[in-house]
């Protein structure tokens, strides 16, 4: 018995138990080797037509034997001589396919599509097998040889027995795996069934360019006997038929003009398990120093687990039509995690197991192109199919917003123009550009309000005040909105956004301003003058109210332009009222350490309630003043959608007032 070259036992044990993490890929590796053998024969046939090779008969054949617990992968490819068996299978990490590919690099992808690279895929067989037997006859050779090993003590090479590829036309290779016994942790029985092998082929090798065939059991109705009675019930029988298990030609290799949208829809639904058609389909191809094919789908509906911790983003990555990763997260950024699709490239650098990728410039270059394509498709949908885009944004816009927030605003220049917000003035969704185009002369800010619902925000005094004074307000109801605005700070209009005929369109930076900020004032000059007068005349009233409310507020003041609202709560500093609410409702919220907004109680000096406050102050009734101040504070909180500090006390105070 020959010993493996190199420190075989250590290396083979390390490889079998460490390189591969998923045992079921053994079939992918053996099919890939068989495909390489067929490609080598095809190449020889092209160079030498006298060989008389009928390329239409080239195929990979699978079979299994439950009693012998064996799985066989056969091909009628170029085969191996005794010396090649010794060199290719006896030398770990020697790749005959890689040598062949390097020698014929100018034809790779044209007449041949060699998959093998590292010379270790064959040994993945020992993850599931106790013994592997390889029978191979080289093209034009006089006899076949058998390589056999248990993966531990070495290997042997002997002449093949009678009936084992004995004819000159029987060139090719049989790889026979004798499987381990099944256990709770290692179910090898699944590979001894038609369904088990078909599933592995469909998952990993569906697009290998050669047919992968297997005899399968089918059922058919028996002919009806001539003398069958009137109540005859049809009878069925099982029969065996050679079936092709793989699709061979991947849809992403075809030009978009060659494929009907119905075919894309069918592929999308079956591959990504969605009952809806995609909203958009993007197919593109790149050739040159870095070649790849990509097929992307923007879903029309949000998966139920999109925002759960169990959701996995990523595109399916293939190399030469062989699945490498079902979800390659590096190919798509987090904010486009909803995109499904396939990328197939023979040029990406794989690691030795082909289960993961080496981080390299090729992968990053593909990812950048994918991102640009997605962005371009979304812009086209926004501009030319607004109804569909609004549906898309309702489903996936939160992730795009989080992409801006999570990048600390660095992605704002790329993503901000994809955002949509509800315009309180227009009563519809608008972009930043559309908001800016409609601003009145002299407005230099984009105003927004954040809360849990549009209906409530429309009734907030600050929003009504802005609208009453001619300023539109973006109503933001997602938890990430205000956090995103804080890292953005402003939106840049480059002068070409929106309506090009709008006279006010020019390059400028527009500050993003929360209408609930205490420093924001929409009042007219007359309203401001009236508020200043009330402030100077009733400063002691404000001081008394501040004292009675204690640390609930940082100050009490008059605000102009509040309309019919008696009072409102505003905030100062970096934490707004809405941010406080969102943080307090988080899963890890800690009431003691959570940041609090600096609250300001703003009073409307033109409202009849203010006169009641003044009367209580002039009468020296501190208790009534404190009562009125507490009720006004709690009412203002309720209007803002915030809980009152003490509901029992609030109810008691209302009862006292009544």
XYZ file of C-alpha atoms in Angstrom:
658
model
C 0.000 0.000 0.000
C 1.304 3.420 -0.965
C 1.400 6.287 1.482
C 0.018 9.719 0.635
C 2.744 12.185 -0.210
C 3.426 14.989 2.311
C 2.480 14.503 5.968
C -0.646 12.834 4.693
C -2.371 11.662 7.848
C -2.080 15.021 9.574
C -2.941 17.057 6.502
C -5.824 14.849 5.414
C -7.303 14.753 8.898
C -6.939 18.538 9.205
C -8.552 19.092 5.836
C -11.456 16.706 6.321
C -12.331 18.020 9.756
C -11.407 21.705 9.454
C -11.569 22.995 5.894
C -15.177 22.039 5.228
C -17.952 22.954 7.641
C -20.831 21.516 5.616
C -20.566 17.796 4.853
C -23.174 17.761 2.119
C -20.928 19.708 -0.263
C -19.020 16.467 -1.023
C -21.371 15.863 -3.955
C -20.801 19.381 -5.280
C -17.050 18.762 -5.282
C -17.280 15.383 -7.017
C -19.684 16.741 -9.657
C -17.348 19.687 -10.252
C -14.439 17.278 -10.780
C -16.558 15.238 -13.200
C -17.515 18.405 -15.077
C -13.836 19.305 -15.407
C -13.125 15.839 -16.844
C -15.863 16.333 -19.448
C -14.536 19.790 -20.337
C -11.039 18.397 -20.819
C -12.389 15.774 -23.193
C -14.397 18.419 -25.069
C -11.262 20.477 -25.466
C -9.315 17.523 -26.809
C -12.133 16.736 -29.220
C -12.053 20.290 -30.567
C -8.287 20.114 -31.072
C -8.426 16.639 -32.607
C -11.684 15.883 -34.459
C -10.304 12.464 -35.415
C -10.964 11.266 -31.866
C -14.576 10.869 -32.907
C -16.000 12.076 -29.584
C -19.754 12.656 -29.649
C -20.044 15.612 -27.298
C -23.817 15.301 -27.117
C -23.354 12.104 -25.079
C -21.126 13.681 -22.411
C -22.833 13.503 -19.028
C -22.449 12.927 -15.317
C -24.317 9.955 -13.859
C -25.386 9.498 -10.239
C -26.509 6.260 -8.604
C -26.840 4.779 -5.140
C -27.103 1.351 -3.539
C -28.878 1.239 -0.193
C -27.708 -2.282 0.677
C -24.057 -1.548 -0.061
C -24.481 1.991 1.391
C -22.717 3.401 -1.660
C -23.074 6.506 -3.816
C -21.458 6.588 -7.252
C -20.564 9.624 -9.366
C -19.618 8.640 -12.915
C -18.548 10.554 -15.982
C -17.509 9.667 -19.518
C -14.817 12.313 -19.584
C -11.132 12.169 -20.327
C -10.296 9.715 -17.525
C -6.971 9.159 -15.764
C -4.003 6.885 -16.316
C -2.354 4.969 -13.479
C 0.275 7.708 -13.182
C -2.379 10.427 -13.127
C -4.326 8.605 -10.414
C -1.161 8.480 -8.365
C -0.341 12.133 -8.999
C -3.834 13.644 -8.715
C -5.280 11.564 -5.884
C -2.124 10.495 -4.094
C -0.733 13.997 -3.806
C -2.971 16.104 -1.597
C -3.565 19.627 -2.906
C -2.293 18.770 -6.386
C -4.840 20.003 -8.897
C -4.704 18.601 -12.398
C -7.623 20.867 -13.274
C -5.725 23.933 -12.157
C -2.714 22.934 -14.258
C -4.982 22.380 -17.252
C -6.702 25.727 -16.751
C -3.397 27.599 -16.513
C -2.103 25.893 -19.662
C -5.262 26.834 -21.599
C -6.180 30.135 -19.963
C -6.961 31.746 -23.307
C -9.833 29.306 -23.881
C -11.294 29.363 -20.350
C -14.987 30.289 -20.435
C -15.150 29.813 -24.202
C -14.755 26.114 -24.991
C -13.976 25.020 -21.445
C -15.067 26.065 -17.981
C -12.709 24.390 -15.538
C -13.911 24.653 -11.956
C -11.214 22.922 -9.878
C -8.504 25.023 -8.253
C -7.049 23.529 -5.106
C -6.943 19.774 -5.591
C -8.648 19.061 -2.287
C -12.346 18.829 -3.220
C -12.110 15.076 -3.849
C -11.045 14.443 -0.261
C -14.288 15.937 1.066
C -15.619 12.452 0.284
C -14.031 11.177 3.480
C -16.338 13.404 5.537
C -19.169 10.979 4.734
C -17.376 7.825 3.550
C -15.312 5.140 5.268
C -13.818 4.065 1.937
C -13.558 5.603 -1.523
C -12.981 3.581 -4.683
C -12.067 5.342 -7.951
C -12.202 3.439 -11.235
C -10.780 5.355 -14.184
C -9.817 4.683 -17.762
C -7.987 7.365 -19.690
C -9.037 8.264 -23.231
C -7.186 5.893 -25.580
C -5.716 3.813 -22.739
C -5.506 0.008 -22.955
C -6.807 -0.647 -19.454
C -8.517 0.909 -16.448
C -7.102 1.250 -12.933
C -8.606 1.373 -9.475
C -7.497 3.820 -6.760
C -8.795 2.897 -3.308
C -8.336 4.379 0.178
C -9.905 4.665 3.599
C -8.398 8.130 3.984
C -6.213 7.037 6.888
C -3.654 4.350 6.075
C -2.844 5.388 2.550
C -4.055 4.180 -0.840
C -3.599 1.435 -3.392
C -3.646 1.437 -7.199
C -4.430 -1.794 -8.976
C -5.615 -2.824 -12.439
C -9.396 -2.733 -12.691
C -11.321 -5.953 -12.390
C -13.338 -7.635 -15.093
C -16.292 -5.550 -16.171
C -14.908 -2.313 -14.701
C -14.601 0.020 -17.707
C -13.181 -2.837 -19.734
C -14.079 -1.530 -23.205
C -11.957 0.990 -25.081
C -14.979 3.274 -25.427
C -15.563 3.255 -21.664
C -13.188 6.102 -20.891
C -14.054 8.190 -17.855
C -14.167 7.842 -14.086
C -16.373 6.285 -11.417
C -16.054 7.599 -7.861
C -17.716 5.176 -5.446
C -18.275 6.269 -1.855
C -19.048 3.726 0.854
C -20.923 5.790 3.413
C -20.557 5.802 7.159
C -23.405 4.520 9.282
C -25.936 7.187 10.199
C -25.981 8.658 13.688
C -27.918 11.379 15.494
C -25.295 13.942 14.532
C -24.504 12.606 11.054
C -27.419 11.519 8.859
C -25.747 9.823 5.901
C -28.915 7.890 5.007
C -30.237 11.035 3.297
C -27.690 10.504 0.501
C -29.109 7.038 -0.244
C -32.316 8.281 -1.836
C -33.439 9.893 -5.066
C -34.814 12.896 -3.185
C -31.662 13.428 -1.146
C -29.336 13.405 -4.169
C -31.717 15.490 -6.287
C -31.898 18.106 -3.532
C -28.089 18.392 -3.348
C -27.798 18.717 -7.120
C -30.511 21.384 -7.261
C -28.969 23.345 -4.422
C -25.287 23.289 -5.363
C -24.823 22.070 -8.945
C -28.024 23.008 -10.767
C -26.162 25.108 -13.327
C -23.192 22.860 -14.112
C -22.956 23.007 -17.888
C -23.185 19.232 -18.419
C -26.275 17.110 -17.729
C -26.344 15.358 -14.355
C -28.435 12.233 -14.775
C -29.895 9.572 -12.507
C -32.259 6.650 -12.898
C -35.394 7.635 -11.025
C -38.586 5.830 -10.170
C -41.729 7.181 -11.785
C -45.322 6.064 -11.879
C -47.624 5.555 -14.837
C -51.112 4.257 -15.449
C -51.368 0.732 -16.805
C -53.299 0.199 -20.039
C -56.959 -0.548 -19.417
C -57.710 -4.222 -20.076
C -60.128 -4.877 -22.922
C -62.371 -6.941 -20.649
C -62.310 -4.410 -17.794
C -65.613 -4.163 -15.896
C -67.626 -0.940 -15.774
C -66.408 -0.180 -12.261
C -62.768 -0.636 -13.271
C -60.368 1.542 -11.303
C -57.153 2.635 -13.003
C -54.030 0.769 -11.895
C -50.546 2.215 -11.748
C -47.059 0.776 -11.972
C -43.600 2.039 -11.132
C -40.888 2.189 -13.756
C -37.313 3.428 -14.040
C -36.301 6.312 -16.295
C -33.085 8.233 -16.794
C -33.776 11.790 -15.647
C -31.682 14.953 -15.937
C -31.543 16.627 -12.540
C -29.975 19.994 -13.334
C -31.044 23.016 -15.392
C -27.569 23.498 -16.926
C -28.154 26.938 -18.468
C -28.500 29.596 -15.759
C -30.954 32.367 -16.457
C -28.476 35.035 -15.341
C -26.102 34.122 -18.190
C -28.693 35.231 -20.715
C -29.122 38.784 -21.911
C -32.176 40.544 -20.502
C -33.554 40.973 -24.027
C -33.537 37.181 -24.445
C -35.620 36.407 -21.354
C -39.294 37.089 -20.741
C -40.269 38.789 -17.496
C -42.486 35.794 -16.731
C -39.354 33.588 -16.718
C -37.594 35.969 -14.350
C -40.655 35.981 -12.095
C -40.799 32.191 -12.021
C -37.089 31.952 -11.201
C -37.435 34.573 -8.465
C -40.425 32.948 -6.820
C -38.997 29.437 -6.867
C -35.477 30.419 -5.827
C -36.240 32.986 -3.142
C -39.520 31.501 -1.890
C -41.760 34.486 -2.523
C -45.308 34.106 -3.845
C -45.270 37.651 -5.291
C -43.574 38.850 -8.458
C -40.579 41.143 -7.892
C -41.101 44.897 -8.181
C -38.008 45.261 -10.360
C -35.569 42.911 -12.110
C -32.008 43.977 -12.926
C -29.711 41.903 -15.132
C -26.218 43.011 -16.092
C -22.943 41.547 -17.275
C -19.327 42.659 -16.991
C -16.399 41.506 -19.118
C -12.723 42.297 -19.033
C -10.205 42.042 -16.227
C -13.096 41.141 -13.928
C -15.929 39.184 -15.507
C -19.222 38.396 -13.851
C -22.944 38.060 -14.428
C -25.518 39.443 -12.008
C -29.264 39.089 -11.674
C -30.938 41.191 -8.974
C -34.512 41.400 -7.738
C -36.193 44.153 -5.734
C -39.092 42.478 -3.904
C -42.608 43.868 -4.064
C -43.348 43.045 -0.432
C -41.439 42.985 2.832
C -40.542 39.564 4.303
C -41.960 39.103 7.780
C -38.515 38.716 9.359
C -36.727 41.580 7.567
C -36.103 43.550 10.753
C -35.470 40.557 13.013
C -32.059 39.465 14.241
C -32.456 36.159 12.372
C -32.721 37.769 8.932
C -29.705 37.095 6.699
C -28.864 39.430 3.862
C -26.754 38.540 0.880
C -26.719 37.484 -2.747
C -26.171 33.933 -3.936
C -22.567 33.675 -5.136
C -21.625 31.262 -7.894
C -18.258 30.597 -9.475
C -18.413 29.004 -12.914
C -22.074 28.087 -12.287
C -21.295 26.269 -9.017
C -22.868 27.612 -5.837
C -20.249 28.920 -3.394
C -22.414 30.774 -0.876
C -26.197 30.931 -0.620
C -25.948 34.360 1.002
C -22.760 36.322 0.428
C -23.259 39.297 2.741
C -20.271 41.193 1.326
C -21.986 41.730 -2.029
C -24.745 44.030 -0.790
C -24.733 46.786 1.876
C -27.001 46.582 4.912
C -29.316 49.318 3.682
C -30.067 47.252 0.566
C -30.453 44.032 2.530
C -33.872 43.435 0.969
C -32.367 42.745 -2.477
C -32.283 39.129 -3.653
C -30.206 37.867 -6.508
C -27.272 35.992 -7.966
C -23.701 36.932 -8.838
C -21.628 34.486 -10.883
C -17.935 35.139 -11.479
C -15.026 32.857 -12.332
C -12.596 35.529 -11.132
C -13.359 35.881 -7.412
C -10.655 34.498 -5.140
C -12.052 31.616 -3.121
C -10.565 30.038 -0.062
C -9.540 26.400 -0.153
C -12.953 25.086 0.893
C -14.895 27.266 -1.586
C -17.342 27.849 1.273
C -16.151 31.375 1.996
C -14.302 34.090 0.145
C -11.016 35.758 0.554
C -11.477 39.488 1.054
C -10.123 41.062 -2.099
C -10.436 43.901 -4.544
C -12.467 41.804 -7.026
C -15.220 41.205 -4.514
C -15.296 44.864 -3.492
C -15.436 45.950 -7.130
C -18.436 43.713 -7.794
C -20.156 44.962 -4.622
C -19.686 48.606 -5.699
C -21.205 47.889 -9.110
C -24.119 46.013 -7.539
C -24.799 48.937 -5.195
C -24.786 51.438 -8.058
C -27.165 49.299 -10.078
C -29.605 49.009 -7.187
C -29.449 52.756 -6.564
C -30.003 53.550 -10.234
C -33.002 51.204 -10.399
C -34.568 52.791 -7.318
C -34.095 56.272 -8.771
C -35.776 55.160 -11.973
C -38.698 53.714 -10.021
C -38.992 56.917 -7.975
C -39.067 59.134 -11.044
C -41.083 56.983 -13.465
C -43.285 54.715 -11.366
C -44.080 56.741 -8.271
C -46.928 54.564 -7.016
C -44.727 51.460 -7.017
C -41.885 53.382 -5.416
C -44.087 54.609 -2.584
C -45.142 51.013 -1.931
C -41.478 49.960 -2.029
C -40.492 52.719 0.375
C -43.247 51.817 2.793
C -41.795 48.311 2.892
C -38.065 49.025 2.861
C -37.498 52.735 3.511
C -36.718 52.226 7.191
C -33.575 50.283 6.287
C -32.364 53.041 3.956
C -32.876 55.607 6.733
C -30.966 53.405 9.149
C -28.145 53.210 6.596
C -27.710 56.988 6.881
C -27.902 56.908 10.673
C -25.586 53.910 11.031
C -22.934 55.548 8.823
C -23.031 58.695 11.001
C -24.338 60.586 7.994
C -21.536 59.594 5.609
C -24.011 57.807 3.337
C -26.451 60.723 3.337
C -25.147 62.076 0.024
C -25.855 58.697 -1.623
C -29.146 57.805 0.036
C -30.959 61.013 1.040
C -32.544 61.544 -2.367
C -34.210 58.133 -2.124
C -36.110 59.145 1.015
C -39.817 59.921 1.140
C -41.730 61.773 3.868
C -45.354 62.723 4.346
C -45.982 66.374 3.579
C -48.502 67.912 5.984
C -49.206 70.663 3.470
C -49.408 68.563 0.315
C -51.069 65.537 1.924
C -48.780 63.102 0.104
C -45.276 61.625 0.098
C -42.507 63.957 -1.082
C -38.743 63.857 -1.494
C -36.405 66.456 -0.042
C -36.090 67.967 -3.524
C -39.849 68.277 -3.946
C -40.172 69.865 -0.500
C -37.421 72.369 -1.319
C -38.955 73.272 -4.683
C -42.232 74.182 -2.969
C -40.687 76.312 -0.174
C -41.716 79.968 0.006
C -39.155 82.650 -0.662
C -36.905 83.218 2.321
C -37.310 79.777 3.922
C -33.887 78.312 4.678
C -34.814 75.199 6.656
C -36.598 71.912 6.116
C -39.101 71.536 8.950
C -40.115 68.172 10.345
C -42.052 66.731 13.252
C -41.503 63.247 14.679
C -44.087 61.116 16.424
C -45.974 57.850 16.410
C -48.724 58.764 13.914
C -49.505 61.343 11.227
C -52.952 61.979 12.646
C -51.589 63.007 16.027
C -48.729 65.039 14.570
C -51.162 67.064 12.485
C -52.791 68.230 15.728
C -49.557 69.152 17.516
C -49.505 72.931 18.152
C -46.019 73.378 16.704
C -47.035 71.696 13.432
C -50.265 73.703 13.196
C -48.341 76.875 13.900
C -45.888 76.151 11.069
C -48.714 75.386 8.648
C -50.649 78.493 9.705
C -47.610 80.592 8.889
C -47.157 79.036 5.407
C -44.429 76.503 6.133
C -44.746 72.824 5.208
C -43.785 70.155 7.756
C -42.551 66.622 7.067
C -44.429 64.231 9.353
C -42.078 61.441 10.419
C -43.495 58.400 12.161
C -40.643 55.858 12.184
C -38.405 55.433 15.203
C -35.213 56.015 13.207
C -36.322 59.313 11.616
C -35.150 61.865 14.127
C -31.928 59.999 14.877
C -31.191 60.049 11.157
C -31.916 63.794 10.958
C -29.508 64.458 13.810
C -26.571 62.816 12.022
C -27.530 64.416 8.688
C -27.992 67.932 10.136
C -28.749 69.317 6.678
C -29.659 68.340 3.145
C -27.656 69.599 0.192
C -29.557 70.809 -2.855
C -27.228 70.916 -5.822
C -29.476 73.084 -7.973
C -30.540 70.293 -10.328
C -32.888 68.480 -7.959
C -36.632 68.522 -8.465
C -38.305 70.923 -10.848
C -35.653 72.491 -13.059
C -38.011 75.362 -13.939
C -38.517 76.380 -10.310
C -36.993 79.799 -9.843
C -35.829 79.048 -6.292
C -33.831 75.952 -7.283
C -30.219 76.682 -6.452
C -27.268 75.067 -4.764
C -27.631 75.383 -1.000
C -27.575 73.525 2.296
C -30.918 73.383 4.057
C -30.875 72.760 7.794
C -33.176 70.016 9.102
C -35.177 71.617 11.923
C -37.574 69.995 14.382
C -40.668 72.165 14.867
C -40.764 71.002 18.500
C -37.499 72.776 19.229
C -38.039 75.598 21.737
C -35.735 77.908 19.766
C -37.847 77.683 16.618
C -40.310 80.523 16.087
C -42.783 80.912 13.215
C -44.484 83.995 14.634
C -44.999 87.209 12.746
C -43.433 90.450 13.976
C -46.705 91.479 15.613
C -47.054 88.135 17.396
C -43.459 88.340 18.611
C -43.980 91.855 19.932
C -47.059 90.743 21.861
C -45.163 87.784 23.326
C -42.238 89.974 24.386
C -44.646 92.324 26.115
C -46.276 89.446 28.017
C -42.847 88.138 29.004
C -41.695 91.441 30.449
C -44.965 91.994 32.319
C -45.330 88.517 33.864
C -41.813 87.246 34.556
C -42.669 86.546 38.206
C -45.572 84.364 37.052
C -43.192 82.273 34.973
C -40.759 81.975 37.881
C -43.529 80.751 40.194
C -44.692 78.182 37.651
C -41.116 76.950 37.187
C -40.754 76.612 40.955
C -44.011 74.630 41.267
C -43.078 72.268 38.415
C -39.586 71.737 39.759
C -37.183 69.719 37.620
C -39.938 68.645 35.224
C -39.067 71.649 33.070
C -35.974 73.754 32.539
C -38.014 76.914 32.025
C -41.487 78.404 31.514
C -41.916 81.070 28.873
C -44.340 82.685 26.444
C -44.329 81.473 22.848
C -45.855 83.400 19.974
C -48.010 81.962 17.233
C -49.489 78.976 19.105
C -52.946 79.536 17.671
C -55.697 78.098 19.874
C -53.371 75.911 21.997
C -53.131 77.120 25.638
C -49.660 75.640 26.093
C -47.168 73.279 24.483
C -44.085 71.339 25.471
C -40.907 72.005 23.525
C -37.348 70.826 24.034
C -33.888 72.277 24.220
C -30.577 70.560 23.611
C -29.679 67.458 21.563
C -32.415 65.141 22.901
C -35.922 65.847 21.617
C -39.188 64.702 23.145
C -39.622 62.059 20.437
C -36.090 60.755 20.895
C -36.751 60.424 24.611
C -39.915 58.448 23.871
C -38.204 56.098 21.392
C -35.261 55.430 23.704
C -37.541 54.770 26.672
C -39.412 52.125 24.677
C -36.276 50.269 23.577
C -35.674 46.665 24.672
C -32.700 47.660 26.830
C -34.201 50.876 28.166
C -33.111 51.896 31.652
C -35.283 54.640 33.090
C -32.540 55.753 35.464
C -29.821 56.231 32.849
C -31.851 56.972 29.703
C -31.252 60.478 28.311
C -34.026 62.991 28.960
C -35.142 65.940 26.897
C -34.786 69.378 28.458
C -38.462 70.317 28.525
C -39.754 73.843 28.149
C -43.369 74.735 29.004
C -44.477 77.328 26.457
C -47.593 79.390 27.213
C -49.939 81.133 24.800
C -50.403 84.680 26.151
C -53.449 85.215 23.896
C -55.379 82.218 25.233
C -58.073 82.672 27.964
C -56.226 80.172 30.187
C -53.297 82.576 30.411
C -55.630 85.148 31.929
C -56.579 82.557 34.587
C -52.910 82.125 35.442
C -52.434 85.874 35.710
C -55.515 86.143 37.948
C -54.241 83.417 40.284
C -50.882 85.148 40.506
C -52.405 88.563 41.224
C -54.648 87.007 43.893
C -51.614 85.464 45.564
C -53.180 81.974 45.256
C -50.025 79.886 44.848
C -51.901 76.597 45.239
C -54.294 77.408 42.384
C -51.401 78.640 40.238
C -49.523 75.401 40.875
C -52.678 73.400 40.101
C -53.256 75.182 36.807
C -49.567 74.911 35.879
C -49.512 71.154 36.593
C -52.649 70.534 34.519
C -51.330 72.602 31.608
C -48.015 70.698 31.723
C -49.714 67.277 31.715
C -52.130 68.320 28.963
C -49.209 69.468 26.825
C -47.515 66.103 27.358
C -50.620 64.240 26.244
C -50.892 66.364 23.096
C -47.272 65.474 22.277
C -48.059 61.776 22.723
C -45.979 61.476 25.892
C -47.192 59.842 29.114
C -47.921 62.061 32.092
C -45.576 61.563 35.011
C -48.355 60.679 37.481
C -51.762 59.799 35.941
C -53.402 59.567 39.374
C -52.268 63.062 40.319
C -53.387 64.400 36.918
C -56.887 62.942 37.397
C -57.036 64.344 40.942
C -55.994 67.827 39.724
C -58.658 67.831 37.013
C -61.253 66.843 39.593
C -60.134 69.689 41.874
C -60.454 72.173 39.037
C -63.936 70.915 38.229
